[in-house]
Coordinates of N, CA, C and O in Angstrom, one line a residue:
M1 N -14.1 24.9 -13.8 CA -13.1 25.8 -13.3 C -13.2 27.1 -14.0 O -13.4 27.3 -15.2
D2 N -13.2 28.2 -13.2 CA -13.3 29.6 -13.6 C -12.0 29.9 -14.4 O -10.9 29.8 -13.8
S3 N -12.1 30.3 -15.6 CA -10.9 30.6 -16.4 C -10.2 31.9 -16.1 O -9.1 32.1 -16.6
F4 N -10.8 32.7 -15.2 CA -10.2 34.0 -14.8 C -9.5 33.9 -13.5 O -9.1 34.9 -13.0
R5 N -9.2 32.8 -13.0 CA -8.5 32.6 -11.7 C -7.5 31.4 -11.8 O -7.7 30.6 -12.6
D6 N -6.5 31.5 -10.9 CA -5.6 30.3 -10.9 C -6.4 29.1 -10.3 O -7.3 29.3 -9.5
P7 N -6.0 27.9 -10.7 CA -6.7 26.8 -10.2 C -6.5 26.6 -8.7 O -5.4 27.0 -8.1
R8 N -7.5 26.1 -8.0 CA -7.4 25.9 -6.5 C -7.1 24.4 -6.3 O -7.4 23.6 -7.2
L9 N -6.6 24.1 -5.2 CA -6.4 22.7 -4.9 C -7.8 21.9 -5.0 O -7.8 20.8 -5.5
S10 N -8.8 22.5 -4.5 CA -10.1 21.8 -4.6 C -10.6 21.5 -6.0 O -11.4 20.6 -6.2
D11 N -10.0 22.2 -7.0 CA -10.4 21.9 -8.4 C -9.9 20.5 -8.8 O -10.4 19.9 -9.8
Y12 N -8.9 20.0 -8.1 CA -8.3 18.7 -8.5 C -8.8 17.6 -7.6 O -8.4 16.4 -7.8
L13 N -9.5 17.9 -6.5 CA -9.9 16.8 -5.6 C -11.3 16.3 -5.9 O -12.1 16.9 -6.6
P14 N -11.6 15.0 -5.5 CA -12.9 14.5 -5.7 C -13.9 15.3 -4.9 O -13.6 16.0 -4.0
P15 N -15.2 15.2 -5.3 CA -16.2 15.9 -4.5 C -16.2 15.5 -3.0 O -15.8 14.4 -2.7
I16 N -16.6 16.4 -2.2 CA -16.7 16.1 -0.8 C -17.7 15.1 -0.5 O -18.9 15.2 -1.0
P17 N -17.4 14.0 0.2 CA -18.4 12.9 0.4 C -19.5 13.4 1.2 O -19.4 14.2 2.1
E18 N -20.7 12.9 0.9 CA -21.9 13.2 1.6 C -21.9 12.4 2.9 O -21.4 11.3 2.9
R19 N -22.5 12.9 3.9 CA -22.7 12.1 5.1 C -23.8 11.2 4.9 O -24.9 11.6 4.5
V20 N -23.5 9.9 5.1 CA -24.6 8.9 5.0 C -24.5 7.9 6.2 O -23.5 7.9 6.9
A21 N -25.6 7.2 6.3 CA -25.7 6.3 7.5 C -24.6 5.2 7.3 O -24.2 4.8 6.2
R22 N -24.0 4.7 8.4 CA -22.9 3.8 8.3 C -23.2 2.5 7.5 O -22.4 2.0 6.7
E23 N -24.5 2.1 7.6 CA -24.8 0.9 6.9 C -25.0 1.1 5.4 O -25.0 0.2 4.6
D24 N -25.0 2.4 5.0 CA -25.2 2.7 3.5 C -23.8 2.9 2.9 O -23.8 3.2 1.7
T25 N -22.7 2.8 3.6 CA -21.4 3.1 3.0 C -20.8 1.8 2.5 O -21.0 0.8 3.0
L26 N -20.0 2.0 1.5 CA -19.1 0.9 1.0 C -17.9 0.9 2.0 O -17.3 2.0 2.1
V27 N -17.6 -0.2 2.6 CA -16.6 -0.2 3.6 C -15.3 -0.8 3.0 O -15.4 -1.9 2.3
S28 N -14.2 -0.2 3.2 CA -12.9 -0.7 2.8 C -12.3 -1.6 3.9 O -12.9 -1.7 5.0
Q29 N -11.1 -2.0 3.7 CA -10.4 -2.8 4.7 C -10.3 -2.0 6.0 O -10.1 -0.8 5.9
G30 N -10.4 -2.7 7.1 CA -10.3 -2.0 8.3 C -11.6 -1.4 8.8 O -11.6 -0.7 9.8
G31 N -12.7 -1.6 8.1 CA -14.0 -1.0 8.5 C -14.2 0.5 8.3 O -15.1 1.0 8.9
I32 N -13.3 1.1 7.5 CA -13.4 2.5 7.3 C -14.0 2.7 5.9 O -13.6 2.1 4.9
A33 N -15.0 3.6 5.8 CA -15.6 3.8 4.5 C -14.5 4.4 3.5 O -13.6 5.1 3.9
H34 N -14.6 3.9 2.2 CA -13.6 4.4 1.2 C -13.4 5.9 1.2 O -12.3 6.4 1.2
A35 N -14.6 6.6 1.2 CA -14.5 8.1 1.1 C -13.8 8.6 2.3 O -12.9 9.5 2.2
E36 N -14.1 8.1 3.5 CA -13.5 8.6 4.7 C -12.0 8.3 4.7 O -11.2 9.1 5.1
R37 N -11.6 7.1 4.2 CA -10.2 6.8 4.1 C -9.5 7.7 3.2 O -8.4 8.2 3.5
G38 N -10.1 8.1 2.1 CA -9.5 9.0 1.2 C -9.4 10.4 1.8 O -8.4 11.1 1.5
E39 N -10.4 10.8 2.5 CA -10.3 12.2 3.2 C -9.2 12.2 4.2 O -8.4 13.2 4.2
R40 N -9.0 11.1 4.9 CA -7.9 11.1 5.9 C -6.6 11.1 5.2 O -5.6 11.8 5.6
L41 N -6.5 10.4 4.1 CA -5.3 10.4 3.3 C -4.9 11.8 2.8 O -3.7 12.2 2.9
L42 N -5.8 12.6 2.3 CA -5.5 13.9 1.9 C -4.9 14.7 3.0 O -3.9 15.5 2.8
L43 N -5.5 14.7 4.2 CA -4.9 15.4 5.3 C -3.6 14.9 5.7 O -2.7 15.7 6.1
D44 N -3.4 13.6 5.7 CA -2.1 13.0 6.1 C -1.0 13.4 5.1 O 0.1 13.7 5.5
V45 N -1.3 13.5 3.8 CA -0.3 13.9 2.8 C 0.1 15.3 3.1 O 1.3 15.6 3.1
V46 N -0.8 16.2 3.4 CA -0.5 17.6 3.6 C 0.4 17.7 4.8 O 1.3 18.6 4.9
R47 N 0.2 16.9 5.8 CA 1.0 17.0 7.1 C 2.4 16.3 7.0 O 3.2 16.4 7.9
A48 N 2.6 15.6 5.9 CA 3.8 14.8 5.8 C 5.1 15.7 5.6 O 5.0 16.7 5.0
P49 N 6.2 15.2 6.1 CA 7.5 15.9 5.9 C 7.9 15.9 4.5 O 7.4 15.0 3.7
P50 N 8.6 16.9 4.0 CA 9.0 17.0 2.6 C 9.6 15.7 2.0 O 9.2 15.4 0.8
E51 N 10.4 15.0 2.7 CA 11.0 13.8 2.1 C 9.9 12.8 1.8 O 10.0 12.0 0.8
Y52 N 8.9 12.7 2.6 CA 7.8 11.8 2.4 C 6.9 12.3 1.2 O 6.3 11.6 0.5
L53 N 6.7 13.7 1.1 CA 6.0 14.2 0.0 C 6.6 13.8 -1.3 O 5.8 13.4 -2.3
R54 N 7.9 13.8 -1.4 CA 8.5 13.4 -2.7 C 8.3 11.9 -2.9 O 8.0 11.5 -4.0
G55 N 8.3 11.1 -1.8 CA 8.0 9.7 -1.9 C 6.5 9.5 -2.3 O 6.2 8.6 -3.2
V56 N 5.6 10.3 -1.8 CA 4.2 10.1 -2.2 C 4.0 10.4 -3.7 O 3.3 9.7 -4.4
A57 N 4.7 11.5 -4.1 CA 4.6 11.8 -5.6 C 5.0 10.7 -6.4 O 4.4 10.3 -7.4
A58 N 6.1 10.0 -6.1 CA 6.6 8.9 -6.9 C 5.6 7.7 -6.7 O 5.3 7.0 -7.7
A59 N 5.1 7.5 -5.5 CA 4.2 6.4 -5.3 C 2.9 6.5 -6.1 O 2.4 5.6 -6.6
V60 N 2.5 7.8 -6.2 CA 1.3 8.0 -7.0 C 1.5 7.6 -8.5 O 0.6 7.0 -9.1
E61 N 2.6 7.9 -9.0 CA 2.9 7.4 -10.4 C 2.8 5.9 -10.5 O 2.2 5.4 -11.5
Y62 N 3.5 5.2 -9.6 CA 3.4 3.8 -9.6 C 2.0 3.3 -9.4 O 1.6 2.4 -10.1
A63 N 1.3 3.8 -8.5 CA -0.1 3.4 -8.2 C -1.0 3.6 -9.4 O -1.8 2.7 -9.7
E64 N -0.9 4.7 -10.1 CA -1.7 4.9 -11.3 C -1.4 3.8 -12.3 O -2.3 3.3 -13.0
R65 N -0.1 3.5 -12.5 CA 0.2 2.5 -13.5 C -0.4 1.1 -13.0 O -0.9 0.4 -13.9
W66 N -0.3 0.8 -11.7 CA -0.8 -0.5 -11.3 C -2.3 -0.6 -11.4 O -2.8 -1.6 -11.8
H67 N -3.0 0.5 -11.2 CA -4.4 0.6 -11.3 C -4.8 0.3 -12.8 O -5.8 -0.4 -13.1
E68 N -4.0 0.9 -13.7 CA -4.3 0.7 -15.1 C -4.1 -0.7 -15.6 O -4.8 -1.2 -16.4
Q69 N -3.1 -1.4 -14.9 CA -2.8 -2.8 -15.3 C -3.7 -3.8 -14.7 O -3.7 -4.9 -15.1
G70 N -4.5 -3.4 -13.7 CA -5.5 -4.3 -13.1 C -5.3 -4.6 -11.7 O -4.2 -4.3 -11.1
P71 N -6.2 -5.4 -11.1 CA -6.2 -5.7 -9.7 C -5.0 -6.5 -9.2 O -4.4 -6.3 -8.2
L72 N -4.5 -7.4 -10.1 CA -3.4 -8.2 -9.7 C -2.1 -7.4 -9.6 O -1.3 -7.6 -8.7
A73 N -1.9 -6.5 -10.6 CA -0.8 -5.6 -10.6 C -0.8 -4.7 -9.3 O 0.2 -4.5 -8.7
L74 N -2.0 -4.3 -9.0 CA -2.1 -3.4 -7.8 C -1.8 -4.2 -6.5 O -1.0 -3.7 -5.7
E75 N -2.3 -5.4 -6.4 CA -2.0 -6.3 -5.2 C -0.5 -6.5 -5.1 O 0.1 -6.4 -4.1
N76 N 0.1 -6.9 -6.3 CA 1.6 -7.2 -6.3 C 2.4 -5.9 -5.9 O 3.3 -6.0 -5.2
G77 N 1.9 -4.8 -6.4 CA 2.6 -3.5 -6.1 C 2.5 -3.2 -4.7 O 3.5 -2.7 -4.1
I78 N 1.4 -3.3 -4.1 CA 1.2 -3.0 -2.7 C 2.1 -3.8 -1.8 O 2.8 -3.4 -0.9
V79 N 2.1 -5.2 -2.1 CA 2.9 -6.1 -1.3 C 4.4 -5.8 -1.5 O 5.2 -5.8 -0.5
H80 N 4.8 -5.6 -2.7 CA 6.2 -5.3 -3.0 C 6.6 -4.0 -2.3 O 7.7 -3.9 -1.7
L81 N 5.8 -3.0 -2.3 CA 6.1 -1.7 -1.6 C 6.3 -2.0 -0.1 O 7.2 -1.5 0.5
A82 N 5.3 -2.7 0.4 CA 5.4 -3.0 1.9 C 6.7 -3.7 2.2 O 7.4 -3.4 3.2
I83 N 7.1 -4.7 1.4 CA 8.3 -5.5 1.7 C 9.5 -4.5 1.6 O 10.5 -4.6 2.4
S84 N 9.5 -3.7 0.6 CA 10.6 -2.7 0.4 C 10.7 -1.7 1.5 O 11.8 -1.1 1.6
R85 N 9.7 -1.6 2.3 CA 9.7 -0.6 3.4 C 9.8 -1.2 4.8 O 9.6 -0.6 5.8
I86 N 10.2 -2.5 4.8 CA 10.5 -3.2 6.1 C 11.9 -3.5 6.2 O 12.5 -4.1 5.3
S87 N 12.5 -3.1 7.3 CA 13.9 -3.5 7.6 C 14.0 -5.0 7.9 O 13.3 -5.5 8.7
P88 N 14.9 -5.7 7.2 CA 15.0 -7.1 7.4 C 15.7 -7.4 8.8 O 16.3 -6.5 9.4
D89 N 15.6 -8.6 9.2 CA 16.3 -9.0 10.5 C 17.8 -9.2 10.2 O 18.3 -9.0 9.1
R90 N 18.5 -9.7 11.2 CA 19.9 -9.9 11.1 C 20.3 -10.9 10.1 O 21.5 -10.9 9.7
H91 N 19.4 -11.7 9.6 CA 19.7 -12.7 8.5 C 19.4 -12.1 7.1 O 19.5 -12.8 6.1
G92 N 18.9 -10.9 7.1 CA 18.5 -10.3 5.8 C 17.2 -10.7 5.3 O 16.9 -10.7 4.1
E93 N 16.4 -11.2 6.2 CA 15.1 -11.8 5.9 C 13.9 -11.0 6.6 O 14.2 -10.4 7.6
I94 N 12.7 -11.2 6.1 CA 11.6 -10.6 6.6 C 10.5 -11.6 6.9 O 10.1 -12.3 5.9
P95 N 10.2 -11.9 8.1 CA 9.1 -12.8 8.4 C 7.8 -12.4 7.7 O 7.5 -11.2 7.7
I96 N 7.1 -13.3 7.1 CA 5.8 -13.0 6.5 C 4.8 -12.4 7.4 O 4.1 -11.5 7.0
C97 N 4.9 -12.7 8.7 CA 3.9 -12.1 9.7 C 4.2 -10.6 9.8 O 3.3 -9.9 10.1
W98 N 5.5 -10.2 9.6 CA 5.7 -8.7 9.6 C 5.1 -8.0 8.4 O 4.6 -6.9 8.6
I99 N 5.1 -8.7 7.3 CA 4.5 -8.1 6.1 C 3.0 -8.0 6.3 O 2.3 -7.0 6.0
E100 N 2.3 -9.1 6.8 CA 0.9 -9.1 7.1 C 0.5 -8.0 8.1 O -0.5 -7.3 8.0
R101 N 1.4 -7.8 9.1 CA 1.1 -6.7 10.1 C 1.2 -5.4 9.4 O 0.4 -4.5 9.7
K102 N 2.2 -5.2 8.6 CA 2.3 -3.9 7.9 C 1.1 -3.6 7.0 O 0.6 -2.5 6.8
L103 N 0.6 -4.7 6.4 CA -0.6 -4.6 5.5 C -1.9 -5.0 6.2 O -2.8 -5.6 5.6
E104 N -2.0 -4.5 7.4 CA -3.2 -4.8 8.2 C -4.5 -4.5 7.4 O -4.6 -3.4 6.8
G105 N -5.4 -5.4 7.4 CA -6.6 -5.2 6.7 C -6.6 -5.9 5.3 O -7.6 -6.0 4.7
V106 N -5.4 -6.2 4.8 CA -5.3 -6.9 3.5 C -5.4 -8.4 3.7 O -4.7 -8.9 4.5
P107 N -6.4 -9.0 3.1 CA -6.6 -10.5 3.4 C -5.3 -11.3 3.1 O -4.6 -11.0 2.2
S108 N -5.1 -12.3 4.0 CA -3.8 -13.0 3.9 C -3.7 -13.8 2.5 O -2.6 -14.0 2.0
F109 N -4.9 -14.2 2.0 CA -4.8 -14.9 0.7 C -4.3 -13.9 -0.4 O -3.6 -14.4 -1.3
I110 N -4.6 -12.6 -0.3 CA -4.1 -11.7 -1.3 C -2.6 -11.5 -1.1 O -1.8 -11.5 -2.1
V111 N -2.1 -11.4 0.2 CA -0.7 -11.3 0.4 C 0.0 -12.5 -0.1 O 1.1 -12.4 -0.8
G112 N -0.5 -13.7 0.2 CA 0.1 -14.9 -0.3 C 0.2 -15.0 -1.8 O 1.2 -15.4 -2.3
R113 N -0.9 -14.6 -2.5 CA -0.9 -14.7 -3.9 C 0.2 -13.7 -4.5 O 0.9 -14.1 -5.4
A114 N 0.3 -12.5 -3.9 CA 1.2 -11.5 -4.4 C 2.7 -12.0 -4.1 O 3.5 -11.9 -4.9
L115 N 2.9 -12.6 -2.9 CA 4.2 -13.2 -2.6 C 4.6 -14.2 -3.7 O 5.8 -14.2 -4.1
R116 N 3.7 -15.1 -4.0 CA 4.0 -16.1 -5.1 C 4.4 -15.5 -6.4 O 5.3 -15.9 -7.1
H117 N 3.6 -14.4 -6.8 CA 3.9 -13.7 -8.0 C 5.2 -13.0 -8.0 O 6.0 -13.1 -8.9
L118 N 5.5 -12.4 -6.9 CA 6.8 -11.7 -6.7 C 8.0 -12.6 -6.7 O 9.0 -12.3 -7.3
A119 N 7.8 -13.8 -6.1 CA 8.8 -14.8 -6.1 C 9.1 -15.4 -7.6 O 10.2 -15.5 -8.0
R120 N 8.0 -15.6 -8.3 CA 8.1 -16.1 -9.6 C 8.8 -15.1 -10.5 O 9.6 -15.4 -11.4
D121 N 8.6 -13.8 -10.2 CA 9.2 -12.7 -11.0 C 10.6 -12.4 -10.6 O 11.3 -11.5 -11.2
G122 N 11.1 -13.0 -9.5 CA 12.5 -12.8 -9.0 C 12.7 -11.6 -8.2 O 13.8 -11.2 -7.8
A123 N 11.6 -10.9 -7.7 CA 11.7 -9.8 -6.9 C 12.0 -10.2 -5.4 O 12.7 -9.4 -4.7
I124 N 11.6 -11.4 -5.0 CA 11.8 -11.9 -3.7 C 12.1 -13.3 -3.8 O 11.9 -14.0 -4.8
V125 N 12.6 -13.9 -2.7 CA 12.8 -15.3 -2.5 C 12.0 -15.7 -1.3 O 12.1 -15.1 -0.3
L126 N 11.2 -16.7 -1.5 CA 10.4 -17.3 -0.4 C 11.2 -18.3 0.4 O 11.8 -19.2 -0.3
L127 N 11.3 -18.2 1.7 CA 12.1 -19.1 2.5 C 11.3 -19.7 3.6 O 10.2 -19.1 4.0
P128 N 11.7 -20.9 4.1 CA 10.9 -21.5 5.2 C 11.1 -20.6 6.5 O 12.0 -19.8 6.6
A129 N 10.2 -20.9 7.4 CA 10.3 -20.2 8.7 C 11.5 -20.7 9.5 O 12.0 -21.7 9.2
R130 N 12.0 -19.8 10.4 CA 13.1 -20.2 11.3 C 12.4 -20.6 12.6 O 11.4 -20.2 13.0
E131 N 13.2 -21.4 13.3 CA 12.7 -21.9 14.6 C 12.4 -20.7 15.5 O 13.3 -19.7 15.5
G132 N 11.3 -20.6 16.1 CA 11.0 -19.5 17.0 C 10.2 -18.4 16.4 O 9.7 -17.5 17.0
D133 N 10.0 -18.5 15.0 CA 9.2 -17.5 14.4 C 7.7 -17.5 14.8 O 7.2 -18.6 15.1
V134 N 7.1 -16.4 15.0 CA 5.7 -16.3 15.3 C 5.0 -16.6 14.0 O 5.4 -16.1 12.9
G135 N 3.9 -17.4 14.0 CA 3.3 -17.8 12.7 C 4.2 -18.6 11.9 O 4.3 -18.3 10.7
A136 N 4.9 -19.5 12.5 CA 6.0 -20.2 11.8 C 5.6 -20.9 10.5 O 6.5 -21.1 9.6
H137 N 4.4 -21.2 10.3 CA 3.9 -21.9 9.1 C 4.0 -20.9 7.9 O 4.0 -21.4 6.8
L138 N 4.1 -19.7 8.2 CA 4.1 -18.7 7.1 C 5.4 -18.6 6.3 O 5.5 -18.4 5.1
G139 N 6.5 -18.6 7.0 CA 7.8 -18.5 6.4 C 8.4 -17.1 6.4 O 7.9 -16.2 7.1
R140 N 9.3 -16.9 5.5 CA 10.1 -15.6 5.4 C 10.3 -15.2 4.0 O 10.1 -16.0 3.1
V141 N 10.7 -14.0 3.8 CA 11.0 -13.4 2.5 C 12.3 -12.8 2.5 O 12.7 -12.1 3.5
Q142 N 13.0 -12.9 1.4 CA 14.3 -12.1 1.2 C 14.1 -11.2 0.0 O 13.7 -11.8 -1.1
L143 N 14.2 -10.0 0.2 CA 14.0 -9.0 -1.0 C 15.2 -9.1 -1.9 O 16.4 -9.0 -1.5
R144 N 15.0 -9.3 -3.2 CA 16.0 -9.4 -4.2 C 16.1 -8.1 -5.0 O 17.1 -7.7 -5.4
R145 N 14.9 -7.6 -5.3 CA 14.8 -6.4 -6.2 C 13.9 -5.4 -5.5 O 12.7 -5.5 -5.6
P146 N 14.4 -4.4 -4.8 CA 13.6 -3.4 -4.2 C 12.7 -2.7 -5.3 O 13.1 -2.6 -6.4
L147 N 11.6 -2.2 -4.8 CA 10.6 -1.6 -5.7 C 11.2 -0.2 -6.1 O 11.8 0.5 -5.4

């Protein structure tokens, strides 16, 4: 950084990703290259309304902490955040299929593992499915402790 000027936004951003062949990229969930997903995120953040910008700033602090604590903490945090951002049904419950839909691209075994951890920690209660639920074998969640 040039010490004779104010810092620019670009001084804080990762390097611009190089264009590479599709087969040479590391692909994240959903078939989008990690770098491309990050680039889209930067633009989406700038376009976000102010109330979401404040939320993003807080989420960044949590995400940094989860990354420092390791992959399981990150998985649990992502699932807990998703649950905290879903309006429950009239019974105060959230079908697990709604959580999986919100976390599209996250493997179901990761969602299941995080749900078990969150239940053990008292953040949620795992409940059986109700008659008529789609994916009835999955069950439901009741949020006890919002993130």
